[in-house]
Amino acid sequence: MEPTDERTNISPPANDLTPITQIWGTIRQREDWTDDERTEVLNELFPDDERIVPYIKRFATLMVLSTTIAAFGLIANSAAVVIGAMLVAPLMTPMLALAASLTYAQMRRFVGSVSLIVIGTVGAIATGWVVARIAGGSLTATSLSSELLTRTTPSLLDLGIAIAAGLAGGYVLTHKGAGSSLPGVAIAVALVPPLATVGVALELQATDQALGALLLYSTNLVAIVLSASVVMVVSGFVPDYIRQAARGKIGLRLLPWGIALIAVALPLAAHTRAILEDDAFARDVTAAIEVWDPQAEIVDMDADRSGDRATVSMTVATSADRQSAWKLAKAITADLRVDLDLDVRYQQESTDAASTS
Amino acid sequence: MQLRRVSALLVAGAVVATACSSTSVDERPVIEVFGTFREADAQNFGATVEPFEEEHGVEVRYVGSGSFEQEIRQRIADADYPDIALFPQPALLTEFAAQGLVRPLSAETAAAQQAAYGDNVVATFDGDLYGVWFKASVKSLVWYRSDTFAARGYKIPGSWSDLVQLTEQIEANGTTPWCLSMESFTQSGWVGTDWIEDIVLRQQGSDFYDDWVDGAVSFEDDAIVAALETFGDVVHTPGRVAGGVNRILNTPWQRAQDPMFDEEPGCLMHRQASFQEVHLPESAVLGENTDVFPLPSIDGSEPPVLVAGNLAAAFDDRPDVALLMEFLGTPEAGRVWASMGGFTSPHPDFQTEWYTSEFDRRIGEVLRKARTVRFDGSDLMTPAVGTGTFWSGMLTFVRTANARATAAEIQAGYPGAEPFEE
């Protein structure tokens, strides 16, 4: 008989825990909530007593301040400032309150949180607009900062982030002791920066970019509300007697949000496709450049293809003999069957040195 | 000891190109056309040849370059000929014709061109005709800020002296009269040559102009020096051109008129061709705050019209290439482009109702009704001068204000001339 190693002999349990099922299991883990504790959490999200007045004041103040910080950060192109604004932003709370009101079927809290979200949204866009009016400076619709631009073309990646962040937000809320993670959730799924971007873009009359940022915000809003609601139900934060009394009506109440999720996913999928197409096009162009001039080093390139039209702007560092742009344009058109506008800048690097003693 | 290391990046300049082809993937015979049209113009040319492609089962692949003059020479040096090239300079075309590189027009196409243009046919060599005139632009125009003109009661000048008076009046009212800029990458200076040609044509008449263009009259002739000085009155009088000499030399010509549309207009007039329409800034609205008037004649008579355009010429004698040449020479060839705007046909049989843009229709009328029409002289002169020392000389003149030295520098570009030394 051969000696056996006990460690290698241990067989995995039959119901294998993959990382996803492990996470799902943790989310579903039930806490011992008393009704008083539940009420306390709900009131923190959106009070339905006399605490509502200071709550709204605090919300309005933080909303204006966070949007102002975000708008300045976006205009100044400072990622750090924009992240700071996310930490100050109070919008996550009424969204979680909205999720709770949907699962608890609390009409007053539902109306209250929806009103607050609408007012917060409109107010944030207006604040972004005002900041851009005052401090927009040299920004124009065609020269937005990269911090602004990244918020104008959301993709399915953003939807994935928003769903995961909604789950995280719901988890933090429904599991005691996980509270310190909420700022991270707020950073992952930014609500105020997209709104500030809408305001800034509107002031610059960049309507397409404003719509893109509004789509990002809508994606985050819908995904957070829906996934937080799901967590509240499965984790037992919504007590069994409410779930039983609702008899399937929770699903019905969440249905419009599911439809809304599909509605935002469609343009996101179109954006994603366009981004992937541009990436593929950029790879093809890069390959064509290698044939055109094997010595050429691409310093930067912006390739944009939509249908059978494309524009490429690029800077290349060249060897002594530079190749003609038209040859590259002709090659790309012949290979990729696309009408192309090509703009090539040639760069020569030179070094100069001096010493004194 | 200190050690300093300075790394410098030099951007050599932008080169732009546009390529178009139909998007189907079948293997039809390909006709390659090379020219100067880019971006929207390239698209419009693509649409122009679509009916031809369908009728004859060929694919026309168009490539446009921002450095056409250099690139076409390079292509010829590399024996990499396009099937057809669209030349803005008839002289470049006749130079290649003289070298036997381009094909004379077929007898039918040549007869049709002769019938349409008579004495105005360009690009002939040794009795043969080499180019078909496809697209035209009118150069003798002044773009102006029409709402300010109306508000201040300025009248459209009927003669050169009226124009000078108007210039002085605008200055007296505290506004800079002219916008002008000549930066055009490898082609910088052509804007200045247009000014000189318009002035020579007005001061000396069309016969003298023809002799000058042919090289029979020297740039050092007093009449040409006088034309340079007339231009100098605009360029070198302080406060007469927005941004002064610095802006003239460094601003791309497409952006020349932009100060005109500032809230407080930075200028009120800009002499530039009809094709400037597509380069107007967004704040300019034709008929509302801008319009054109013809650059007046010296004596108040019907002003002569300086024109430019694109001539197609074939490097190959395949039958499909000859068919496309014939098509480009017909008035119908311009219909599609005219329906999209930004196109004026040189063809006398082009129907005015084919224009959808009121502006294009007006320019077409100017061209059709003009009694004296002359092609852009720099495009007709020997390329070493026309697109060489005449272009560069205009930059020299703006910088130095020395008319006589500039004239000598330009004249030195003629083959066999004594090299010019400052």
mmCIF file of N, CA and C in Angstrom, chain B residues 55-136:
data_model
loop_
_atom_site.group_PDB
_atom_site.id
_atom_site.type_symbol
_atom_site.label_atom_id
_atom_site.label_comp_id
_atom_site.label_asym_id
_atom_site.label_seq_id
_atom_site.Cartn_x
_atom_site.Cartn_y
_atom_site.Cartn_z
ATOM 1 N N GLU B 55 -22.568 53.216 -64.626
ATOM 2 C CA GLU B 55 -22.820 53.039 -66.051
ATOM 3 C C GLU B 55 -21.755 52.158 -66.712
ATOM 4 N N HIS B 56 -20.504 52.321 -66.280
ATOM 5 C CA HIS B 56 -19.423 51.635 -66.995
ATOM 6 C C HIS B 56 -18.826 50.459 -66.232
ATOM 7 N N GLY B 57 -19.362 50.184 -65.038
ATOM 8 C CA GLY B 57 -18.873 49.018 -64.297
ATOM 9 C C GLY B 57 -17.417 49.122 -63.894
ATOM 10 N N VAL B 58 -16.985 50.326 -63.543
ATOM 11 C CA VAL B 58 -15.604 50.497 -63.067
ATOM 12 C C VAL B 58 -15.644 51.077 -61.657
ATOM 13 N N GLU B 59 -14.505 51.045 -60.985
ATOM 14 C CA GLU B 59 -14.414 51.680 -59.677
ATOM 15 C C GLU B 59 -13.422 52.836 -59.777
ATOM 16 N N VAL B 60 -13.855 54.017 -59.376
ATOM 17 C CA VAL B 60 -12.957 55.167 -59.376
ATOM 18 C C VAL B 60 -12.424 55.335 -57.963
ATOM 19 N N ARG B 61 -11.124 55.185 -57.792
ATOM 20 C CA ARG B 61 -10.520 55.407 -56.470
ATOM 21 C C ARG B 61 -9.841 56.760 -56.489
ATOM 22 N N TYR B 62 -10.331 57.623 -55.629
ATOM 23 C CA TYR B 62 -9.791 58.978 -55.590
ATOM 24 C C TYR B 62 -8.859 59.131 -54.394
ATOM 25 N N VAL B 63 -7.697 59.736 -54.615
ATOM 26 C CA VAL B 63 -6.793 60.073 -53.521
ATOM 27 C C VAL B 63 -6.441 61.552 -53.647
ATOM 28 N N GLY B 64 -6.665 62.298 -52.563
ATOM 29 C CA GLY B 64 -6.353 63.729 -52.577
ATOM 30 C C GLY B 64 -5.219 64.030 -51.623
ATOM 31 N N SER B 65 -4.313 64.869 -52.040
ATOM 32 C CA SER B 65 -3.168 65.185 -51.191
ATOM 33 C C SER B 65 -3.103 66.676 -50.916
ATOM 34 N N GLY B 66 -2.697 67.035 -49.719
ATOM 35 C CA GLY B 66 -2.498 68.440 -49.353
ATOM 36 C C GLY B 66 -1.207 68.998 -49.925
ATOM 37 N N SER B 67 -0.371 68.159 -50.524
ATOM 38 C CA SER B 67 0.886 68.629 -51.133
ATOM 39 C C SER B 67 0.947 68.135 -52.564
ATOM 40 N N PHE B 68 -0.116 68.423 -53.314
ATOM 41 C CA PHE B 68 -0.268 67.852 -54.649
ATOM 42 C C PHE B 68 0.931 68.105 -55.552
ATOM 43 N N GLU B 69 1.390 69.374 -55.608
ATOM 44 C CA GLU B 69 2.438 69.723 -56.563
ATOM 45 C C GLU B 69 3.703 68.906 -56.321
ATOM 46 N N GLN B 70 4.088 68.776 -55.057
ATOM 47 C CA GLN B 70 5.277 67.979 -54.744
ATOM 48 C C GLN B 70 5.028 66.507 -55.018
ATOM 49 N N GLU B 71 3.854 66.047 -54.588
ATOM 50 C CA GLU B 71 3.593 64.605 -54.641
ATOM 51 C C GLU B 71 3.462 64.102 -56.078
ATOM 52 N N ILE B 72 2.833 64.912 -56.963
ATOM 53 C CA ILE B 72 2.675 64.437 -58.342
ATOM 54 C C ILE B 72 4.050 64.324 -59.007
ATOM 55 N N ARG B 73 4.938 65.255 -58.675
ATOM 56 C CA ARG B 73 6.305 65.160 -59.217
ATOM 57 C C ARG B 73 7.008 63.905 -58.690
ATOM 58 N N GLN B 74 6.826 63.650 -57.394
ATOM 59 C CA GLN B 74 7.457 62.484 -56.788
ATOM 60 C C GLN B 74 6.923 61.198 -57.433
ATOM 61 N N ARG B 75 5.610 61.190 -57.674
ATOM 62 C CA ARG B 75 4.998 59.995 -58.266
ATOM 63 C C ARG B 75 5.556 59.769 -59.668
ATOM 64 N N ILE B 76 5.754 60.865 -60.392
ATOM 65 C CA ILE B 76 6.287 60.726 -61.747
ATOM 66 C C ILE B 76 7.739 60.247 -61.675
ATOM 67 N N ALA B 77 8.488 60.793 -60.705
ATOM 68 C CA ALA B 77 9.876 60.341 -60.524
ATOM 69 C C ALA B 77 9.922 58.854 -60.184
ATOM 70 N N ASP B 78 8.940 58.388 -59.429
ATOM 71 C CA ASP B 78 8.892 56.971 -59.029
ATOM 72 C C ASP B 78 8.198 56.099 -60.077
ATOM 73 N N ALA B 79 7.784 56.696 -61.211
ATOM 74 C CA ALA B 79 7.006 55.996 -62.243
ATOM 75 C C ALA B 79 5.757 55.346 -61.650
ATOM 76 N N ASP B 80 5.149 56.032 -60.679
ATOM 77 C CA ASP B 80 3.950 55.521 -60.007
ATOM 78 C C ASP B 80 2.795 56.439 -60.415
ATOM 79 N N TYR B 81 2.395 56.324 -61.678
ATOM 80 C CA TYR B 81 1.425 57.283 -62.221
ATOM 81 C C TYR B 81 -0.001 56.965 -61.772
ATOM 82 N N PRO B 82 -0.776 57.982 -61.429
ATOM 83 C CA PRO B 82 -2.211 57.760 -61.311
ATOM 84 C C PRO B 82 -2.777 57.630 -62.731
ATOM 85 N N ASP B 83 -4.017 57.172 -62.855
ATOM 86 C CA ASP B 83 -4.608 57.126 -64.195
ATOM 87 C C ASP B 83 -4.986 58.526 -64.657
ATOM 88 N N ILE B 84 -5.543 59.295 -63.690
ATOM 89 C CA ILE B 84 -5.952 60.668 -64.001
ATOM 90 C C ILE B 84 -5.511 61.545 -62.837
ATOM 91 N N ALA B 85 -5.040 62.753 -63.145
ATOM 92 C CA ALA B 85 -4.761 63.717 -62.079
ATOM 93 C C ALA B 85 -5.590 64.963 -62.336
ATOM 94 N N LEU B 86 -6.032 65.581 -61.231
ATOM 95 C CA LEU B 86 -6.818 66.817 -61.324
ATOM 96 C C LEU B 86 -5.905 67.969 -60.959
ATOM 97 N N PHE B 87 -5.403 68.663 -61.968
ATOM 98 C CA PHE B 87 -4.397 69.702 -61.753
ATOM 99 C C PHE B 87 -5.029 71.052 -61.437
ATOM 100 N N PRO B 88 -4.613 71.715 -60.362
ATOM 101 C CA PRO B 88 -5.044 73.101 -60.177
ATOM 102 C C PRO B 88 -4.194 74.031 -61.050
ATOM 103 N N GLN B 89 -3.028 73.554 -61.490
ATOM 104 C CA GLN B 89 -2.135 74.410 -62.271
ATOM 105 C C GLN B 89 -2.012 73.877 -63.697
ATOM 106 N N PRO B 90 -2.622 74.570 -64.680
ATOM 107 C CA PRO B 90 -2.463 74.142 -66.071
ATOM 108 C C PRO B 90 -0.992 74.068 -66.479
ATOM 109 N N ALA B 91 -0.161 74.945 -65.889
ATOM 110 C CA ALA B 91 1.247 74.975 -66.301
ATOM 111 C C ALA B 91 1.959 73.686 -65.928
ATOM 112 N N LEU B 92 1.613 73.137 -64.784
ATOM 113 C CA LEU B 92 2.211 71.881 -64.356
ATOM 114 C C LEU B 92 1.809 70.783 -65.331
ATOM 115 N N LEU B 93 0.537 70.858 -65.749
ATOM 116 C CA LEU B 93 0.027 69.873 -66.702
ATOM 117 C C LEU B 93 0.750 69.996 -68.047
ATOM 118 N N THR B 94 0.915 71.224 -68.540
ATOM 119 C CA THR B 94 1.584 71.369 -69.838
ATOM 120 C C THR B 94 3.065 70.991 -69.738
ATOM 121 N N GLU B 95 3.656 71.197 -68.563
ATOM 122 C CA GLU B 95 5.047 70.773 -68.375
ATOM 123 C C GLU B 95 5.160 69.256 -68.567
ATOM 124 N N PHE B 96 4.194 68.531 -67.983
ATOM 125 C CA PHE B 96 4.212 67.070 -68.132
ATOM 126 C C PHE B 96 3.858 66.657 -69.569
ATOM 127 N N ALA B 97 2.985 67.472 -70.195
ATOM 128 C CA ALA B 97 2.630 67.182 -71.589
ATOM 129 C C ALA B 97 3.870 67.300 -72.470
ATOM 130 N N ALA B 98 4.669 68.345 -72.208
ATOM 131 C CA ALA B 98 5.879 68.555 -72.989
ATOM 132 C C ALA B 98 6.847 67.390 -72.829
ATOM 133 N N GLN B 99 6.812 66.746 -71.672
ATOM 134 C CA GLN B 99 7.692 65.594 -71.436
ATOM 135 C C GLN B 99 7.074 64.300 -71.934
ATOM 136 N N GLY B 100 5.888 64.395 -72.545
ATOM 137 C CA GLY B 100 5.236 63.202 -73.078
ATOM 138 C C GLY B 100 4.664 62.293 -72.008
ATOM 139 N N LEU B 101 4.409 62.841 -70.817
ATOM 140 C CA LEU B 101 3.947 61.999 -69.716
ATOM 141 C C LEU B 101 2.431 61.866 -69.680
ATOM 142 N N VAL B 102 1.707 62.937 -70.069
ATOM 143 C CA VAL B 102 0.242 62.856 -70.073
ATOM 144 C C VAL B 102 -0.238 62.668 -71.510
ATOM 145 N N ARG B 103 -1.439 62.122 -71.625
ATOM 146 C CA ARG B 103 -1.982 61.776 -72.943
ATOM 147 C C ARG B 103 -2.832 62.909 -73.486
ATOM 148 N N PRO B 104 -2.681 63.230 -74.767
ATOM 149 C CA PRO B 104 -3.584 64.252 -75.333
ATOM 150 C C PRO B 104 -5.026 63.749 -75.281
ATOM 151 N N LEU B 105 -5.976 64.683 -75.236
ATOM 152 C CA LEU B 105 -7.388 64.303 -75.209
ATOM 153 C C LEU B 105 -7.752 63.585 -76.509
ATOM 154 N N SER B 106 -8.743 62.723 -76.429
ATOM 155 C CA SER B 106 -9.244 62.094 -77.643
ATOM 156 C C SER B 106 -9.819 63.190 -78.542
ATOM 157 N N ALA B 107 -9.926 62.902 -79.820
ATOM 158 C CA ALA B 107 -10.389 63.924 -80.767
ATOM 159 C C ALA B 107 -11.762 64.454 -80.355
ATOM 160 N N GLU B 108 -12.671 63.550 -79.905
ATOM 161 C CA GLU B 108 -14.038 63.977 -79.543
ATOM 162 C C GLU B 108 -14.012 64.877 -78.310
ATOM 163 N N THR B 109 -13.253 64.439 -77.279
ATOM 164 C CA THR B 109 -13.206 65.222 -76.044
ATOM 165 C C THR B 109 -12.567 66.579 -76.309
ATOM 166 N N ALA B 110 -11.497 66.595 -77.115
ATOM 167 C CA ALA B 110 -10.824 67.851 -77.424
ATOM 168 C C ALA B 110 -11.763 68.790 -78.174
ATOM 169 N N ALA B 111 -12.537 68.224 -79.119
ATOM 170 C CA ALA B 111 -13.460 69.070 -79.891
ATOM 171 C C ALA B 111 -14.535 69.650 -78.980
ATOM 172 N N ALA B 112 -15.015 68.845 -78.033
ATOM 173 C CA ALA B 112 -16.047 69.332 -77.111
ATOM 174 C C ALA B 112 -15.506 70.455 -76.229
ATOM 175 N N GLN B 113 -14.257 70.318 -75.769
ATOM 176 C CA GLN B 113 -13.645 71.360 -74.931
ATOM 177 C C GLN B 113 -13.460 72.646 -75.741
ATOM 178 N N GLN B 114 -13.001 72.480 -76.986
ATOM 179 C CA GLN B 114 -12.780 73.633 -77.854
ATOM 180 C C GLN B 114 -14.100 74.355 -78.104
ATOM 181 N N ALA B 115 -15.143 73.578 -78.332
ATOM 182 C CA ALA B 115 -16.446 74.176 -78.606
ATOM 183 C C ALA B 115 -16.960 74.925 -77.381
ATOM 184 N N ALA B 116 -16.693 74.396 -76.194
ATOM 185 C CA ALA B 116 -17.219 75.014 -74.971
ATOM 186 C C ALA B 116 -16.440 76.263 -74.582
ATOM 187 N N TYR B 117 -15.114 76.222 -74.691
ATOM 188 C CA TYR B 117 -14.303 77.303 -74.123
ATOM 189 C C TYR B 117 -13.627 78.200 -75.152
ATOM 190 N N GLY B 118 -13.597 77.783 -76.428
ATOM 191 C CA GLY B 118 -13.007 78.626 -77.461
ATOM 192 C C GLY B 118 -11.595 79.051 -77.116
ATOM 193 N N ASP B 119 -11.373 80.371 -77.090
ATOM 194 C CA ASP B 119 -10.030 80.897 -76.830
ATOM 195 C C ASP B 119 -9.568 80.670 -75.394
ATOM 196 N N ASN B 120 -10.515 80.382 -74.533
ATOM 197 C CA ASN B 120 -10.146 80.229 -73.121
ATOM 198 C C ASN B 120 -9.659 78.828 -72.760
ATOM 199 N N VAL B 121 -9.505 77.934 -73.738
ATOM 200 C CA VAL B 121 -8.978 76.614 -73.381
ATOM 201 C C VAL B 121 -7.568 76.781 -72.839
ATOM 202 N N VAL B 122 -7.280 76.025 -71.799
ATOM 203 C CA VAL B 122 -5.947 76.080 -71.217
ATOM 204 C C VAL B 122 -5.340 74.688 -71.360
ATOM 205 N N ALA B 123 -4.076 74.585 -71.023
ATOM 206 C CA ALA B 123 -3.364 73.305 -71.076
ATOM 207 C C ALA B 123 -3.276 72.737 -72.479
ATOM 208 N N THR B 124 -2.760 73.567 -73.384
ATOM 209 C CA THR B 124 -2.450 73.042 -74.716
ATOM 210 C C THR B 124 -0.930 72.954 -74.840
ATOM 211 N N PHE B 125 -0.466 72.017 -75.655
ATOM 212 C CA PHE B 125 0.956 71.935 -75.943
ATOM 213 C C PHE B 125 1.111 71.406 -77.357
ATOM 214 N N ASP B 126 1.875 72.143 -78.147
ATOM 215 C CA ASP B 126 2.186 71.696 -79.501
ATOM 216 C C ASP B 126 0.914 71.397 -80.296
ATOM 217 N N GLY B 127 -0.108 72.235 -80.090
ATOM 218 C CA GLY B 127 -1.335 72.084 -80.862
ATOM 219 C C GLY B 127 -2.308 71.059 -80.306
ATOM 220 N N ASP B 128 -1.884 70.284 -79.300
ATOM 221 C CA ASP B 128 -2.793 69.301 -78.711
ATOM 222 C C ASP B 128 -3.364 69.818 -77.390
ATOM 223 N N LEU B 129 -4.557 69.344 -77.096
ATOM 224 C CA LEU B 129 -5.214 69.746 -75.856
ATOM 225 C C LEU B 129 -5.089 68.588 -74.856
ATOM 226 N N TYR B 130 -4.725 68.913 -73.609
ATOM 227 C CA TYR B 130 -4.405 67.846 -72.646
ATOM 228 C C TYR B 130 -5.359 67.780 -71.446
ATOM 229 N N GLY B 131 -6.067 68.875 -71.185
ATOM 230 C CA GLY B 131 -6.860 68.876 -69.958
ATOM 231 C C GLY B 131 -8.319 69.185 -70.212
ATOM 232 N N VAL B 132 -9.214 68.588 -69.395
ATOM 233 C CA VAL B 132 -10.612 69.019 -69.415
ATOM 234 C C VAL B 132 -10.872 69.812 -68.136
ATOM 235 N N TRP B 133 -11.541 70.933 -68.313
ATOM 236 C CA TRP B 133 -11.792 71.828 -67.186
ATOM 237 C C TRP B 133 -13.035 71.321 -66.456
ATOM 238 N N PHE B 134 -12.846 70.925 -65.200
ATOM 239 C CA PHE B 134 -13.933 70.281 -64.469
ATOM 240 C C PHE B 134 -14.597 71.216 -63.453
ATOM 241 N N LYS B 135 -13.811 71.952 -62.709
ATOM 242 C CA LYS B 135 -14.360 72.760 -61.609
ATOM 243 C C LYS B 135 -13.727 74.140 -61.678
ATOM 244 N N ALA B 136 -14.522 75.166 -61.388
ATOM 245 C CA ALA B 136 -14.003 76.532 -61.468
ATOM 246 C C ALA B 136 -14.239 77.274 -60.169
#
